[in-house]
GROMACS .gro file of N, CA and C in nm:
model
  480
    1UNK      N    1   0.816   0.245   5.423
    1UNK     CA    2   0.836   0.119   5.353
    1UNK      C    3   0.742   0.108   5.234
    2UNK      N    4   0.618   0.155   5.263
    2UNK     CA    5   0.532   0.155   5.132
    2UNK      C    6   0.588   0.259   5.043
    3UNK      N    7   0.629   0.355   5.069
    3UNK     CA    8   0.681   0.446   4.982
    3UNK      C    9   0.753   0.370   4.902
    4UNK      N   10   0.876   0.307   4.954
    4UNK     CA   11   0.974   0.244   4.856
    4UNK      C   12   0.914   0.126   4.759
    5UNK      N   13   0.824   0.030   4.817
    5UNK     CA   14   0.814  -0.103   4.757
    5UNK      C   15   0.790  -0.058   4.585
    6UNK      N   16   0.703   0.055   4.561
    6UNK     CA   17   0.675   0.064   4.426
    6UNK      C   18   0.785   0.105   4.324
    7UNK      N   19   0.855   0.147   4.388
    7UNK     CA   20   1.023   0.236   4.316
    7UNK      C   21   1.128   0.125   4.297
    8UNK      N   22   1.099  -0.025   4.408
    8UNK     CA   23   1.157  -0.096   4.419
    8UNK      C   24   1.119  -0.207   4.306
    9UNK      N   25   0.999  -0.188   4.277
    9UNK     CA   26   0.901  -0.303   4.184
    9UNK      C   27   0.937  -0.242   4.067
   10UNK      N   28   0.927  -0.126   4.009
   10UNK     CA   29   0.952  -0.027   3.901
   10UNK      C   30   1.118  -0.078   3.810
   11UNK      N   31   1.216  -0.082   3.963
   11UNK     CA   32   1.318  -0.104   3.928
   11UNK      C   33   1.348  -0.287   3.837
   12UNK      N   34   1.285  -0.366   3.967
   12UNK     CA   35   1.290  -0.490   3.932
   12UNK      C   36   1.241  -0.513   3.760
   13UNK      N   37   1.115  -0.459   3.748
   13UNK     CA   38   1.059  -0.486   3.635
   13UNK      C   39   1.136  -0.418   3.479
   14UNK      N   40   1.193  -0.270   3.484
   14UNK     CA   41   1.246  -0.212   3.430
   14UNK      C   42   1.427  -0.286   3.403
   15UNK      N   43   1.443  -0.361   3.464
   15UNK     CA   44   1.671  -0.418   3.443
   15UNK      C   45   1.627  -0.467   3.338
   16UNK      N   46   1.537  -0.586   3.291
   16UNK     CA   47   1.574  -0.642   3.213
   16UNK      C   48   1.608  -0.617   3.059
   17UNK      N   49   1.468  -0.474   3.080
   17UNK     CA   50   1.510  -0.396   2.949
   17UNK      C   51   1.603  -0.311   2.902
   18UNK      N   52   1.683  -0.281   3.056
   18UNK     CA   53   1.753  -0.156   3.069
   18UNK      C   54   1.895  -0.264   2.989
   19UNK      N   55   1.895  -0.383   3.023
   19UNK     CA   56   1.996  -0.525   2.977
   19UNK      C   57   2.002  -0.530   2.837
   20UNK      N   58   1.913  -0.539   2.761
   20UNK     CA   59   1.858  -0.601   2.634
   20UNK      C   60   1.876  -0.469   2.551
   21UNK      N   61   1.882  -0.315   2.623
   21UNK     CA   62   1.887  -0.169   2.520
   21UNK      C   63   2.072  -0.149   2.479
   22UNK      N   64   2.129  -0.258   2.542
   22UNK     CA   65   2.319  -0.218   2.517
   22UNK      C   66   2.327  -0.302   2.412
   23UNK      N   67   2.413  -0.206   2.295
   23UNK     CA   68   2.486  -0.263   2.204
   23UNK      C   69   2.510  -0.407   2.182
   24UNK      N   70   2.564  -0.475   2.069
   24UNK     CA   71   2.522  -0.626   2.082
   24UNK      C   72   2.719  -0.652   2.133
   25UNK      N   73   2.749  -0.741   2.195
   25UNK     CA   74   2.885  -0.737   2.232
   25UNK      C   75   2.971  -0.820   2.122
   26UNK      N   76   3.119  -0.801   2.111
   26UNK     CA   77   3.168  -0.745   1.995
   26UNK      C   78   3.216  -0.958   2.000
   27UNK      N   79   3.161  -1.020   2.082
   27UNK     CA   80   3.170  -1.170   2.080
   27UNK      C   81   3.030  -1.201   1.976
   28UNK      N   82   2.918  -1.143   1.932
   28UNK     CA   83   2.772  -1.128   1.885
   28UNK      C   84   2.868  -1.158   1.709
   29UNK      N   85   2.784  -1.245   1.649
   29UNK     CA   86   2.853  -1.320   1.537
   29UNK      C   87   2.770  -1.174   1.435
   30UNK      N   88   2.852  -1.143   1.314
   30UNK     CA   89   2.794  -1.044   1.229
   30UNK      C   90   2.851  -0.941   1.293
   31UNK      N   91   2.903  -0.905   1.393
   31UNK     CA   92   2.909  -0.755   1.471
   31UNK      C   93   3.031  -0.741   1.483
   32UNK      N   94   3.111  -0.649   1.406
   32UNK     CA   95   3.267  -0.558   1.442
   32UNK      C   96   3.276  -0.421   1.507
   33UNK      N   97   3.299  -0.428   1.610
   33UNK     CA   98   3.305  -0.274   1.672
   33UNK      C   99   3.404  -0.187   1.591
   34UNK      N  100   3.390  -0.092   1.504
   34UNK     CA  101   3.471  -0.038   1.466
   34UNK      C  102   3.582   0.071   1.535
   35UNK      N  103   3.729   0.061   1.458
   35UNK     CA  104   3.828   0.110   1.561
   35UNK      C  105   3.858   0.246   1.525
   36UNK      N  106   3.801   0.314   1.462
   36UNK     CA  107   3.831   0.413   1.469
   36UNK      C  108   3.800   0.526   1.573
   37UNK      N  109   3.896   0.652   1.591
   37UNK     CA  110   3.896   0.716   1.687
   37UNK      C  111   3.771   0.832   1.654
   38UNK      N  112   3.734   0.901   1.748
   38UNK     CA  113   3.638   1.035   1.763
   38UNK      C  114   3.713   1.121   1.795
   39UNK      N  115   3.683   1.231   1.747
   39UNK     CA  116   3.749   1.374   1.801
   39UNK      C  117   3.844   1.358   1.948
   40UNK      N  118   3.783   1.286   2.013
   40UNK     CA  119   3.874   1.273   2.208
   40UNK      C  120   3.920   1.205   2.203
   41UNK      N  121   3.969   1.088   2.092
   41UNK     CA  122   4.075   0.975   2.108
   41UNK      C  123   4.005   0.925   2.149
   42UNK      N  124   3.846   0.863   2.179
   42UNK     CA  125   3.775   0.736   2.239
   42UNK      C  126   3.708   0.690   2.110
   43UNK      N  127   3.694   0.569   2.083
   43UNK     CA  128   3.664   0.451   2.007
   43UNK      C  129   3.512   0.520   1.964
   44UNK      N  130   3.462   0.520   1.854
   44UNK     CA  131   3.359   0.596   1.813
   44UNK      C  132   3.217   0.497   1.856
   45UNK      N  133   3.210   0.389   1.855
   45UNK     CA  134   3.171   0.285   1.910
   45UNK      C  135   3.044   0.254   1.843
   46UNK      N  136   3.062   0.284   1.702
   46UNK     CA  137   2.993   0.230   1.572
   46UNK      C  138   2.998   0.089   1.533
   47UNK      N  139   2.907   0.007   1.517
   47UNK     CA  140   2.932  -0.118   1.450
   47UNK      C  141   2.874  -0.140   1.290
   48UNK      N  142   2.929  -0.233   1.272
   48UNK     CA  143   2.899  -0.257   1.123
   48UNK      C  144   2.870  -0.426   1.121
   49UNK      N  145   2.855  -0.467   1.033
   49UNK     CA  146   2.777  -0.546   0.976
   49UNK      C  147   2.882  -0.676   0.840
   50UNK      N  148   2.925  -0.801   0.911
   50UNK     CA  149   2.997  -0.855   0.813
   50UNK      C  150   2.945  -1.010   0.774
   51UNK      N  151   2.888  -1.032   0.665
   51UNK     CA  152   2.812  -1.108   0.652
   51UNK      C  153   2.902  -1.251   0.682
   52UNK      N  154   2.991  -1.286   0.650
   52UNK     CA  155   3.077  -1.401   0.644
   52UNK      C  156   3.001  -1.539   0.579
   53UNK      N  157   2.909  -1.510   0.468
   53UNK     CA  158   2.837  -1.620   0.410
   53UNK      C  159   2.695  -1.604   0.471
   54UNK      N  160   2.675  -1.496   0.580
   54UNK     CA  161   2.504  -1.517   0.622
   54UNK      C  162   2.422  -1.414   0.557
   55UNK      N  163   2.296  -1.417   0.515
   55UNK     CA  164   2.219  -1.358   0.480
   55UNK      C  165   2.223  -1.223   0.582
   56UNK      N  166   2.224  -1.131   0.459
   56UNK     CA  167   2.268  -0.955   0.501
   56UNK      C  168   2.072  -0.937   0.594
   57UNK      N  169   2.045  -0.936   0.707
   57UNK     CA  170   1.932  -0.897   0.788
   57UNK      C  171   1.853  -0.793   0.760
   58UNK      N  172   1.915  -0.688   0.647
   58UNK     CA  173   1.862  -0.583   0.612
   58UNK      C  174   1.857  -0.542   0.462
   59UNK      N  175   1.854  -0.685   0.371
   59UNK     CA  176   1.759  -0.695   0.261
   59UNK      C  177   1.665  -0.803   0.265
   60UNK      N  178   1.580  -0.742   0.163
   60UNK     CA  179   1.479  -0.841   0.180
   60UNK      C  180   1.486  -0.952   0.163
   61UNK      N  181   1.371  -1.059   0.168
   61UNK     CA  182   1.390  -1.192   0.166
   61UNK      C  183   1.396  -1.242   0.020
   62UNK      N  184   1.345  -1.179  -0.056
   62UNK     CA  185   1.315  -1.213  -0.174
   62UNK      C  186   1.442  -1.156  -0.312
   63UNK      N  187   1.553  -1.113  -0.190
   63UNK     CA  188   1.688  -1.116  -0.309
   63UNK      C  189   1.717  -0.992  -0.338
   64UNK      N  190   1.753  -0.963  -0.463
   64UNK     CA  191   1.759  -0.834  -0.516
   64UNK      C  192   1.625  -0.769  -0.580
   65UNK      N  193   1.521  -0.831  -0.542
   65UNK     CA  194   1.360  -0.771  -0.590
   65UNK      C  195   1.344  -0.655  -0.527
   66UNK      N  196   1.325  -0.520  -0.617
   66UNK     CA  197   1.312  -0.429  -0.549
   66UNK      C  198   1.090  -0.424  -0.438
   67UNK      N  199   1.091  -0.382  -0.362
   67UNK     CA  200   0.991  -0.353  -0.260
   67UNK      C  201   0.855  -0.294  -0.363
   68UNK      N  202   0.750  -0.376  -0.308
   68UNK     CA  203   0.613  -0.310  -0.438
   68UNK      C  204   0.626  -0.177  -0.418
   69UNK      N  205   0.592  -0.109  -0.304
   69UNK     CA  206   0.571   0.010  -0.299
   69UNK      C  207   0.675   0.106  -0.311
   70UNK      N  208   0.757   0.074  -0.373
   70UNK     CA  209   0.888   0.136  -0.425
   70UNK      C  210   0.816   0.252  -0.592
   71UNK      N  211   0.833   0.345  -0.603
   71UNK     CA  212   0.821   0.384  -0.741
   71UNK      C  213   0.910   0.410  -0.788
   72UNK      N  214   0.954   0.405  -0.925
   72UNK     CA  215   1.080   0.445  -1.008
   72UNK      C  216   1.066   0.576  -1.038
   73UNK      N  217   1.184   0.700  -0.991
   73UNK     CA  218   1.120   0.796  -0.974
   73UNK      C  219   1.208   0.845  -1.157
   74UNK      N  220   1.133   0.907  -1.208
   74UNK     CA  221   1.234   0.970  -1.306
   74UNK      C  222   1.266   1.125  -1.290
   75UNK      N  223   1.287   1.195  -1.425
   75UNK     CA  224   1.295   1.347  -1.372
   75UNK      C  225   1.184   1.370  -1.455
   76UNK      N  226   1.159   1.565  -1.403
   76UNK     CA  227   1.051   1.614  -1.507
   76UNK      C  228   0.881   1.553  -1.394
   77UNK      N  229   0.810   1.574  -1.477
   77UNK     CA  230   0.676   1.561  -1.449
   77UNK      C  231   0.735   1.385  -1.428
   78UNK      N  232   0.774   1.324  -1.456
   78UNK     CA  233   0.739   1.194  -1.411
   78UNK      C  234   0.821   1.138  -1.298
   79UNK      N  235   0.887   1.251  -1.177
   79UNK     CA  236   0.927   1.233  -1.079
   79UNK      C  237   0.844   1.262  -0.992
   80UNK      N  238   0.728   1.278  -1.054
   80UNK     CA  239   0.600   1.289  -0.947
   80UNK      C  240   0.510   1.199  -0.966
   81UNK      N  241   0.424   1.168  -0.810
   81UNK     CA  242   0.287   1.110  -0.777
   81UNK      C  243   0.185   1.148  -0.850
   82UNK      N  244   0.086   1.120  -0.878
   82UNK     CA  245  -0.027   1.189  -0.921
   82UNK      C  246  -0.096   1.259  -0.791
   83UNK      N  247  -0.094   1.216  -0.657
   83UNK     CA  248  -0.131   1.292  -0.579
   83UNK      C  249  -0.042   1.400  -0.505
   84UNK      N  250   0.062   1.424  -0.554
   84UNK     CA  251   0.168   1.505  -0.526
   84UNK      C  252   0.170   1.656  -0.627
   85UNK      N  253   0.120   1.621  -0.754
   85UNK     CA  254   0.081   1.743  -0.829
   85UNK      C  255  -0.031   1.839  -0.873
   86UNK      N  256  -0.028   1.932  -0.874
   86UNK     CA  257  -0.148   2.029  -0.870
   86UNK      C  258  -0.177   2.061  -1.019
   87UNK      N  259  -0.290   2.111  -1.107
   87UNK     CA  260  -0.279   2.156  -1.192
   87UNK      C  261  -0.301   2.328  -1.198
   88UNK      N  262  -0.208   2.409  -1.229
   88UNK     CA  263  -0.216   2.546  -1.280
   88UNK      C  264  -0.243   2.603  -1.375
   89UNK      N  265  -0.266   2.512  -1.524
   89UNK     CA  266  -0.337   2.621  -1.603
   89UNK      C  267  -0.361   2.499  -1.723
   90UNK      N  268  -0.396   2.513  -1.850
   90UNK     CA  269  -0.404   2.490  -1.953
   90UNK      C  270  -0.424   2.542  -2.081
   91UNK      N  271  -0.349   2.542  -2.158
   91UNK     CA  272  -0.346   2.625  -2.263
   91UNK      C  273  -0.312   2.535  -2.399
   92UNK      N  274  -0.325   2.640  -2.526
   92UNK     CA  275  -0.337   2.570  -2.641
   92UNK      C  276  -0.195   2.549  -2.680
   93UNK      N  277  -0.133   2.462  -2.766
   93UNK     CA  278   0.022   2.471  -2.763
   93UNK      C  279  -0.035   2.365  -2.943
   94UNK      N  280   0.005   2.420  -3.055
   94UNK     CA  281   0.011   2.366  -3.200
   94UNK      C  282  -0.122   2.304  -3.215
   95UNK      N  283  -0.227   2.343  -3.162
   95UNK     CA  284  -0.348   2.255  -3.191
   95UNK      C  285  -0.434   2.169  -3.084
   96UNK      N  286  -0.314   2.152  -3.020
   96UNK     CA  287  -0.342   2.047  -2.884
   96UNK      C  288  -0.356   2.138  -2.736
   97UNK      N  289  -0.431   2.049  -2.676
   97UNK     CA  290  -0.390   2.127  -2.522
   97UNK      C  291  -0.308   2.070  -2.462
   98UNK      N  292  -0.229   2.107  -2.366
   98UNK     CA  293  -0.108   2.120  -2.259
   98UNK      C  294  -0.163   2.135  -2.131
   99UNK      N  295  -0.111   2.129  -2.047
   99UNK     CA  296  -0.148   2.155  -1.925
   99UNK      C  297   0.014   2.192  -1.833
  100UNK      N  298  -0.026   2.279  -1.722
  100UNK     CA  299   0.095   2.316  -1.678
  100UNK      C  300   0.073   2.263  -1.541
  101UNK      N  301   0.160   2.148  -1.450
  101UNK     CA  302   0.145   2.127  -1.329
  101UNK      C  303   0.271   2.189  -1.279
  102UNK      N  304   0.202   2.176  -1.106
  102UNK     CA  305   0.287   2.188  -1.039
  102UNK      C  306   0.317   2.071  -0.931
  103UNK      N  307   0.488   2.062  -0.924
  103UNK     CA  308   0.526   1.967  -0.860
  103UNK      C  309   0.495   2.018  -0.671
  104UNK      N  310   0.550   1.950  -0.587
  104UNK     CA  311   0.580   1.988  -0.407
  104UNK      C  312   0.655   2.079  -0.389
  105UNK      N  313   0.840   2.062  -0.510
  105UNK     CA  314   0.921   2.165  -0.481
  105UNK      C  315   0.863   2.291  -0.565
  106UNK      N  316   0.730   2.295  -0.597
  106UNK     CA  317   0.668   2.431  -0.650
  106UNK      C  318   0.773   2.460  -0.792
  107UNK      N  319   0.806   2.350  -0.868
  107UNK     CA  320   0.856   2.391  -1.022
  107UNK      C  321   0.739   2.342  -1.076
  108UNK      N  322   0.717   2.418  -1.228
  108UNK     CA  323   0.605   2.378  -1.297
  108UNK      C  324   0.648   2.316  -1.430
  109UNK      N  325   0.554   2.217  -1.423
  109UNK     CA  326   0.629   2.147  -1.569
  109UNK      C  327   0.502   2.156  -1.673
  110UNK      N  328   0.525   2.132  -1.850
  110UNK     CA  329   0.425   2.143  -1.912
  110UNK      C  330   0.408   1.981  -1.963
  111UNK      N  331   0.271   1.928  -1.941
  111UNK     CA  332   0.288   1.797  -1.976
  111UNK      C  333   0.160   1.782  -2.107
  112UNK      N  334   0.167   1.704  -2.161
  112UNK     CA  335   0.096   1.659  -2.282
  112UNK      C  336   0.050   1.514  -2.288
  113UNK      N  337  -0.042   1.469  -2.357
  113UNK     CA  338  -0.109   1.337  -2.365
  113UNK      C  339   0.005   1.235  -2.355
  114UNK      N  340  -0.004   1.132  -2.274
  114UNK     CA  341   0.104   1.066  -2.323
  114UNK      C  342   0.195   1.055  -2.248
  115UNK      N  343   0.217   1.135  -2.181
  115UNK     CA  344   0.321   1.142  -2.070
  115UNK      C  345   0.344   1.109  -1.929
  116UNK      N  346   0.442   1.036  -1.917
  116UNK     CA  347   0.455   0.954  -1.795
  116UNK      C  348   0.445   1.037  -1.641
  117UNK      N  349   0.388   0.999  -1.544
  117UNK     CA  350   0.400   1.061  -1.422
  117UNK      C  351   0.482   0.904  -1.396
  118UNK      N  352   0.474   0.897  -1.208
  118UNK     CA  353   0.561   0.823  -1.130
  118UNK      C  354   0.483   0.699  -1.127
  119UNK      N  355   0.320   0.731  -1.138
  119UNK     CA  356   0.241   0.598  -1.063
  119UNK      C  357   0.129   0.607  -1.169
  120UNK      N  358   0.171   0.691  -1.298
  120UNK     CA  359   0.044   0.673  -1.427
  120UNK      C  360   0.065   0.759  -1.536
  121UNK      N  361  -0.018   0.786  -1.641
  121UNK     CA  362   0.001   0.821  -1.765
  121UNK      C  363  -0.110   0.910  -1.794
  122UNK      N  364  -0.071   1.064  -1.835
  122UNK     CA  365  -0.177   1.138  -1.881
  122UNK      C  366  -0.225   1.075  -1.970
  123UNK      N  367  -0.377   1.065  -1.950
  123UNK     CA  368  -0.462   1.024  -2.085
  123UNK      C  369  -0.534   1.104  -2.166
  124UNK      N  370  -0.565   1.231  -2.046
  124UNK     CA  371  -0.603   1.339  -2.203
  124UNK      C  372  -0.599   1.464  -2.108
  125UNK      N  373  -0.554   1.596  -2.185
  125UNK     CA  374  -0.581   1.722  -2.173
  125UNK      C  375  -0.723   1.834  -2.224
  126UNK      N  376  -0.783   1.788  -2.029
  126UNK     CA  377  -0.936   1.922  -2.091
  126UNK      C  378  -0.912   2.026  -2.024
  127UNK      N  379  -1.041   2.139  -2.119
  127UNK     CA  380  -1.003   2.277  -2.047
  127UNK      C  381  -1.020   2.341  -1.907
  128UNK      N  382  -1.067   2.135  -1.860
  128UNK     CA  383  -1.094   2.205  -1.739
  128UNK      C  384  -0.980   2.125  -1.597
  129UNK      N  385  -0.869   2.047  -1.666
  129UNK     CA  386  -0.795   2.020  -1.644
  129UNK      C  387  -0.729   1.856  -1.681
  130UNK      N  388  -0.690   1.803  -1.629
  130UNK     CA  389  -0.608   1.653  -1.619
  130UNK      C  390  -0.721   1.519  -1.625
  131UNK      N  391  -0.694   1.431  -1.683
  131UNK     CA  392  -0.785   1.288  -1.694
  131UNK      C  393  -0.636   1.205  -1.680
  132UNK      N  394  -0.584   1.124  -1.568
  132UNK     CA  395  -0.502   1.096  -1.564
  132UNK      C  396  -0.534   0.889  -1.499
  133UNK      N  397  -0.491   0.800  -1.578
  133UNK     CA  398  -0.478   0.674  -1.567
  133UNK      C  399  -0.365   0.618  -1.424
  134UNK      N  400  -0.379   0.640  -1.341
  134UNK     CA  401  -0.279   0.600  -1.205
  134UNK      C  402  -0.296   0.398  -1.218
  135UNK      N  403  -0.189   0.383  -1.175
  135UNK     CA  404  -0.159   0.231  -1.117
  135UNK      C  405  -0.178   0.183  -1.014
  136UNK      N  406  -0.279   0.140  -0.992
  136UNK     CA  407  -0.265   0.103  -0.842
  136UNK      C  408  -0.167  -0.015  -0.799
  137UNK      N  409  -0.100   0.000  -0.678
  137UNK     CA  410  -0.016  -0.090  -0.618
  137UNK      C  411  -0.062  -0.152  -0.560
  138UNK      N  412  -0.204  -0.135  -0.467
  138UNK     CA  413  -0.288  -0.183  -0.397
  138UNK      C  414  -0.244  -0.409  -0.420
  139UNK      N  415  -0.196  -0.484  -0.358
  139UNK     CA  416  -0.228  -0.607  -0.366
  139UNK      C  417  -0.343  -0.687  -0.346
  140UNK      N  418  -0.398  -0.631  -0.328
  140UNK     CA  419  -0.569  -0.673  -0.241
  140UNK      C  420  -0.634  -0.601  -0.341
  141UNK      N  421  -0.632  -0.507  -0.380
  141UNK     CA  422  -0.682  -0.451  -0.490
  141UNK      C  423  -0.738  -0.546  -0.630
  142UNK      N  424  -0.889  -0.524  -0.649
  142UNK     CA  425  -0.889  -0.611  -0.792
  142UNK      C  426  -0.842  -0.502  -0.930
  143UNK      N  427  -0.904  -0.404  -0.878
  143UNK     CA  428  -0.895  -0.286  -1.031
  143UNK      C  429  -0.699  -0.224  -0.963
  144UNK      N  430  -0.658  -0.303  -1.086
  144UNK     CA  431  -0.536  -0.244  -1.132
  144UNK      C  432  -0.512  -0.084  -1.206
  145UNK      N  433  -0.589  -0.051  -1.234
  145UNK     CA  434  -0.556   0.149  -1.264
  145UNK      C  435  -0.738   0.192  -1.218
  146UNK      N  436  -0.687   0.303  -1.237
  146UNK     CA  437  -0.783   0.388  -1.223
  146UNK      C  438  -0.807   0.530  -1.281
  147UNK      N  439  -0.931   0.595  -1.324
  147UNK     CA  440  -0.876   0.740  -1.415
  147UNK      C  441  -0.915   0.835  -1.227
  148UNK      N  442  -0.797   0.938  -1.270
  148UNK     CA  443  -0.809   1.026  -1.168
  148UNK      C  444  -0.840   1.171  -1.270
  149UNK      N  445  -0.893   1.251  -1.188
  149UNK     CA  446  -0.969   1.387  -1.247
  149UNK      C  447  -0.858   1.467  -1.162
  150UNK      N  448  -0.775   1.554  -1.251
  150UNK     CA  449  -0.752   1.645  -1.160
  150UNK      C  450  -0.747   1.768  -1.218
  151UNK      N  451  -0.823   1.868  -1.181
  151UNK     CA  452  -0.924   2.023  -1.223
  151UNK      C  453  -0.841   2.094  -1.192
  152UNK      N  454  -0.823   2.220  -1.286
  152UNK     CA  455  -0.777   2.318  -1.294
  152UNK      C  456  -0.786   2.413  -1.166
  153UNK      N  457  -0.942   2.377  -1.137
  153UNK     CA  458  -1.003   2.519  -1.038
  153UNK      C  459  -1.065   2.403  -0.940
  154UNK      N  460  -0.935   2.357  -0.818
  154UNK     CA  461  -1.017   2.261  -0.739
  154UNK      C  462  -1.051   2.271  -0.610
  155UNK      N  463  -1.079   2.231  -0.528
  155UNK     CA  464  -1.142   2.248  -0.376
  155UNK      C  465  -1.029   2.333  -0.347
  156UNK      N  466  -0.904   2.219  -0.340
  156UNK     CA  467  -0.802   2.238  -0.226
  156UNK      C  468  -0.733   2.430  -0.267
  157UNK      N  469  -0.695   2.447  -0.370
  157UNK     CA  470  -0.713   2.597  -0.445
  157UNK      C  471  -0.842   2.662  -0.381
  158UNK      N  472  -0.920   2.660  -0.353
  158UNK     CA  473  -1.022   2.754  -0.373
  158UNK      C  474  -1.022   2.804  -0.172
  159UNK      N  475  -0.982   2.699  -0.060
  159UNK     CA  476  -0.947   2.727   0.020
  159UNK      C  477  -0.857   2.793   0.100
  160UNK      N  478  -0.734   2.834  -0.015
  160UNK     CA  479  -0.616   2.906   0.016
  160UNK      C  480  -0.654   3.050   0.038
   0.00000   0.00000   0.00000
C-alpha cells in the first residue's frame, strides 16, 4: 500500500496539467481546426488563428512598431553586427586605407570610412585595424554609442 500511495499522489497532482497540455477546443473563440487532410486521410489537426475584430495575440501591443532589439539588416558589410565581424587585413586602396572583414558566413567584404555596419558606422581605418562607432540599444543605458576597437591581430586569432 505504501508502494502505491506515491504513484497514486504523482498521478493526482500531474491530471490537471496533463488537462490544460490538449489543444484549445474548436468551441475556444479565435480557434479553427483546420480541414484539411494528411497523407492517411486524418484531419491534420492544425489550427489557425481568426481574428474576427480581436486583437491578433501575437503582435505586439504597440501596433505595427517594429521590436527595439530588432536590427535592420542590409546586404554587404552592413548585414553585419559589429560583434559578428572579424578583421583580416588592411591595406592601402587610392591614398586611403581599407580594411577587409570578415562576416560568420566567412565572405569578406572591403569596407571604408563611412560605412554602415547593422548596429554602427566605421569611423576610421588604422593599420592596426577598425575604430568603429556601435549604437547601443541598451534602454537603461545612458551612453547611446560607443567607439569599439577592432584589431587586425586580436586575442581571439591568436588562439586558433
Amino acid at each position: 500500500m505504501t508502494k502505491r500511495l506515491p504513484l497514486l499522489v504523482a498521478a493526482v497532482w500531474l491530471a490537471p496539467t496533463v488537462a490544460r497540455a490538449q489543444p484549445p477546443s474548436a468551441s475556444a473563440p479565435g480557434y479553427v481546426q483546420s480541414a484539411t487532410a494528411s497523407p492517411g486521410g486524418r484531419p491534420s489537426g492544425a489550427y489557425t488563428y481568426e481574428a474576427d475584430g480581436r486583437r491578433d495575440p501575437f503582435l505586439g501591443l504597440l501596433g505595427g512598431a517594429e521590436p527595439r532589439g530588432v536590427l535592420k539588416r542590409g546586404e554587404g558589410p552592413a548585414a553585419y553586427a559589429v560583434g559578428e565581424i572579424s578583421v583580416r587585413g588592411v591595406m592601402q586602396s587610392r591614398g586611403l586605407l581599407v580594411a577587409m572583414v570578415q562576416g560568420p558566413d566567412k565572405r569578406t567584404y572591403i569596407v571604408h570610412v563611412g560605412d554602415k555596419l547593422a548596429d554602427g558606422v566605421v569611423k576610421s581605418v588604422t593599420p592596426q585595424g577598425l575604430v568603429i562607432v556601435q549604437d547601443i540599444t541598451d534602454p537603461l543605458s545612458v551612453q547611446k554609442q560607443r567607439e569599439v576597437r577592432k584589431l587586425l591581430r586580436s586575442l581571439e586569432d591568436s588562439k586558433e
